[in-house]
Every structure is written in C-alpha cells, then in structure tokens.
Amino acid sequence: LIVALALCASLWATDYLTILLFLVVVGAGYSTAQPGGSKSVSRWFAKTQLGFAMGIRQAGLPLGGALSAALLPYLAGIYGWRSAFLAGGLVAFLGAL
C-alpha cells in the first residue's frame, strides 16, 4: 500500500528531487514485499508444493518487470510521465489487496 500511495503521490511532483524522494519511499515500501510474499506463499502451500509455488511467484517478478518496461514508456509517450506513475500505483494498489 505504501508503494501505491507513493507512486500516486508522485503525480504532484514538480521537480526531480521530489520524484526522487517519492521513489525512495517506494523502495522502502517494496522492501517489505519480498519477505512478506515469500512468507505468505510458504503458509498457503504444503511443503511438497512449496518449491513449485515459489518458482511461480519468483517467475512473476521478472515478467512484471518486462511488461512494465514494455508498456510504461509507451503510456508515458502518449499520455505523459504522470500516467506511467499512476498506472504503476494502480497495479501496486491492486497487488496490495
């Protein structure tokens, strides 16, 4: 939720330093996603399925990065950089649910 809020709040940034500060907050918020996500997966799946479940989870991280790298510059080129931050914030919010 911190990631989503910081990305959406960055829409009102008017200079590089402000965006940088919001992205520091994004990084701090994201630092809790890896251990928290791994713990959730380990609780949801039996030990016999844990390797497969963690593999799927870990495969999603580079896949999400690749999709973001492909789509967000296109979105920013058409609608401006703020739209890319908003899209990232919305995806982060949905992920937090």
PDB file of C-alpha atoms in Angstrom:
ATOM      1  CA  LEU A   1       0.000   0.000   0.000  1.00  0.00           C
ATOM      2  CA  ILE A   2       2.935   2.329   0.714  1.00  0.00           C
ATOM      3  CA  VAL A   3       4.221   1.735  -2.818  1.00  0.00           C
ATOM      4  CA  ALA A   4       0.849   2.562  -4.351  1.00  0.00           C
ATOM      5  CA  LEU A   5       0.405   5.720  -2.300  1.00  0.00           C
ATOM      6  CA  ALA A   6       3.915   6.989  -3.011  1.00  0.00           C
ATOM      7  CA  LEU A   7       3.610   6.341  -6.755  1.00  0.00           C
ATOM      8  CA  CYS A   8       0.261   8.112  -6.916  1.00  0.00           C
ATOM      9  CA  ALA A   9       1.522  10.987  -4.762  1.00  0.00           C
ATOM     10  CA  SER A  10       4.405  11.494  -7.182  1.00  0.00           C
ATOM     11  CA  LEU A  11       1.870  12.756  -9.722  1.00  0.00           C
ATOM     12  CA  TRP A  12       2.036  16.126  -7.985  1.00  0.00           C
ATOM     13  CA  ALA A  13       5.827  16.344  -8.127  1.00  0.00           C
ATOM     14  CA  THR A  14       7.137  19.386  -9.945  1.00  0.00           C
ATOM     15  CA  ASP A  15      10.865  18.656  -9.865  1.00  0.00           C
ATOM     16  CA  TYR A  16      13.371  15.829  -9.904  1.00  0.00           C
ATOM     17  CA  LEU A  17      14.168  15.950  -6.188  1.00  0.00           C
ATOM     18  CA  THR A  18      10.512  15.500  -5.243  1.00  0.00           C
ATOM     19  CA  ILE A  19      10.154  12.498  -7.549  1.00  0.00           C
ATOM     20  CA  LEU A  20      13.366  11.074  -6.120  1.00  0.00           C
ATOM     21  CA  LEU A  21      12.019  11.394  -2.574  1.00  0.00           C
ATOM     22  CA  PHE A  22       8.789   9.641  -3.525  1.00  0.00           C
ATOM     23  CA  LEU A  23      10.787   6.864  -5.188  1.00  0.00           C
ATOM     24  CA  VAL A  24      12.830   6.406  -2.003  1.00  0.00           C
ATOM     25  CA  VAL A  25       9.515   5.818  -0.221  1.00  0.00           C
ATOM     26  CA  VAL A  26       8.522   3.390  -2.995  1.00  0.00           C
ATOM     27  CA  GLY A  27      11.768   1.481  -2.475  1.00  0.00           C
ATOM     28  CA  ALA A  28      11.296   1.344   1.276  1.00  0.00           C
ATOM     29  CA  GLY A  29       7.750   0.086   0.824  1.00  0.00           C
ATOM     30  CA  TYR A  30       8.771  -2.508  -1.747  1.00  0.00           C
ATOM     31  CA  SER A  31      11.473  -3.853   0.540  1.00  0.00           C
ATOM     32  CA  THR A  32       8.720  -5.496   2.581  1.00  0.00           C
ATOM     33  CA  ALA A  33       7.151  -7.202  -0.448  1.00  0.00           C
ATOM     34  CA  GLN A  34       9.770  -9.905  -0.975  1.00  0.00           C
ATOM     35  CA  PRO A  35       9.905 -11.350   2.542  1.00  0.00           C
ATOM     36  CA  GLY A  36       6.181 -10.869   3.091  1.00  0.00           C
ATOM     37  CA  GLY A  37       5.272 -12.522  -0.196  1.00  0.00           C
ATOM     38  CA  SER A  38       7.576 -15.458   0.441  1.00  0.00           C
ATOM     39  CA  LYS A  39       6.115 -15.942   3.901  1.00  0.00           C
ATOM     40  CA  SER A  40       2.573 -15.871   2.501  1.00  0.00           C
ATOM     41  CA  VAL A  41       3.392 -18.476  -0.138  1.00  0.00           C
ATOM     42  CA  SER A  42       5.040 -20.710   2.453  1.00  0.00           C
ATOM     43  CA  ARG A  43       1.902 -20.541   4.592  1.00  0.00           C
ATOM     44  CA  TRP A  44      -0.542 -21.188   1.736  1.00  0.00           C
ATOM     45  CA  PHE A  45       1.144 -24.237   0.233  1.00  0.00           C
ATOM     46  CA  ALA A  46       2.127 -27.606   1.623  1.00  0.00           C
ATOM     47  CA  LYS A  47       5.835 -28.349   1.885  1.00  0.00           C
ATOM     48  CA  THR A  48       5.535 -30.790  -1.020  1.00  0.00           C
ATOM     49  CA  GLN A  49       4.262 -27.979  -3.289  1.00  0.00           C
ATOM     50  CA  LEU A  50       6.362 -25.156  -1.898  1.00  0.00           C
ATOM     51  CA  GLY A  51       9.166 -25.318  -4.472  1.00  0.00           C
ATOM     52  CA  PHE A  52       6.730 -25.141  -7.377  1.00  0.00           C
ATOM     53  CA  ALA A  53       4.713 -22.338  -5.771  1.00  0.00           C
ATOM     54  CA  MET A  54       7.818 -20.270  -5.015  1.00  0.00           C
ATOM     55  CA  GLY A  55       9.039 -20.848  -8.569  1.00  0.00           C
ATOM     56  CA  ILE A  56       5.829 -19.428  -9.982  1.00  0.00           C
ATOM     57  CA  ARG A  57       5.997 -16.483  -7.595  1.00  0.00           C
ATOM     58  CA  GLN A  58       9.603 -15.714  -8.450  1.00  0.00           C
ATOM     59  CA  ALA A  59       8.914 -16.047 -12.196  1.00  0.00           C
ATOM     60  CA  GLY A  60       6.287 -13.343 -11.865  1.00  0.00           C
ATOM     61  CA  LEU A  61       8.811 -10.723 -10.728  1.00  0.00           C
ATOM     62  CA  PRO A  62      10.850 -10.532 -13.963  1.00  0.00           C
ATOM     63  CA  LEU A  63       7.692 -10.985 -16.001  1.00  0.00           C
ATOM     64  CA  GLY A  64       6.149  -7.951 -14.324  1.00  0.00           C
ATOM     65  CA  GLY A  65       9.350  -6.001 -14.872  1.00  0.00           C
ATOM     66  CA  ALA A  66       9.413  -6.920 -18.556  1.00  0.00           C
ATOM     67  CA  LEU A  67       5.774  -5.942 -19.031  1.00  0.00           C
ATOM     68  CA  SER A  68       6.367  -2.652 -17.232  1.00  0.00           C
ATOM     69  CA  ALA A  69       9.442  -1.919 -19.333  1.00  0.00           C
ATOM     70  CA  ALA A  70       7.414  -2.521 -22.484  1.00  0.00           C
ATOM     71  CA  LEU A  71       4.173  -0.765 -21.575  1.00  0.00           C
ATOM     72  CA  LEU A  72       5.014   2.171 -19.304  1.00  0.00           C
ATOM     73  CA  PRO A  73       7.275   4.068 -21.755  1.00  0.00           C
ATOM     74  CA  TYR A  74       4.566   3.720 -24.397  1.00  0.00           C
ATOM     75  CA  LEU A  75       1.956   5.007 -21.957  1.00  0.00           C
ATOM     76  CA  ALA A  76       4.213   7.880 -20.905  1.00  0.00           C
ATOM     77  CA  GLY A  77       4.892   8.779 -24.535  1.00  0.00           C
ATOM     78  CA  ILE A  78       1.203   9.120 -25.301  1.00  0.00           C
ATOM     79  CA  TYR A  79      -0.238  10.483 -22.048  1.00  0.00           C
ATOM     80  CA  GLY A  80       2.799  11.892 -20.233  1.00  0.00           C
ATOM     81  CA  TRP A  81       5.038  10.589 -17.469  1.00  0.00           C
ATOM     82  CA  ARG A  82       2.389  11.024 -14.801  1.00  0.00           C
ATOM     83  CA  SER A  83       0.208   8.397 -16.461  1.00  0.00           C
ATOM     84  CA  ALA A  84       3.002   5.839 -16.102  1.00  0.00           C
ATOM     85  CA  PHE A  85       3.317   6.583 -12.380  1.00  0.00           C
ATOM     86  CA  LEU A  86      -0.458   6.384 -11.998  1.00  0.00           C
ATOM     87  CA  ALA A  87      -0.578   3.029 -13.797  1.00  0.00           C
ATOM     88  CA  GLY A  88       2.174   1.693 -11.545  1.00  0.00           C
ATOM     89  CA  GLY A  89       0.347   2.984  -8.490  1.00  0.00           C
ATOM     90  CA  LEU A  90      -2.898   1.328  -9.543  1.00  0.00           C
ATOM     91  CA  VAL A  91      -1.173  -2.002 -10.158  1.00  0.00           C
ATOM     92  CA  ALA A  92       0.551  -1.736  -6.773  1.00  0.00           C
ATOM     93  CA  PHE A  93      -2.775  -0.950  -5.113  1.00  0.00           C
ATOM     94  CA  LEU A  94      -4.419  -3.987  -6.715  1.00  0.00           C
ATOM     95  CA  GLY A  95      -1.483  -6.115  -5.616  1.00  0.00           C
ATOM     96  CA  ALA A  96      -1.842  -4.853  -2.058  1.00  0.00           C
ATOM     97  CA  LEU A  97      -5.417  -6.078  -1.916  1.00  0.00           C
TER      98      LEU A  97
END
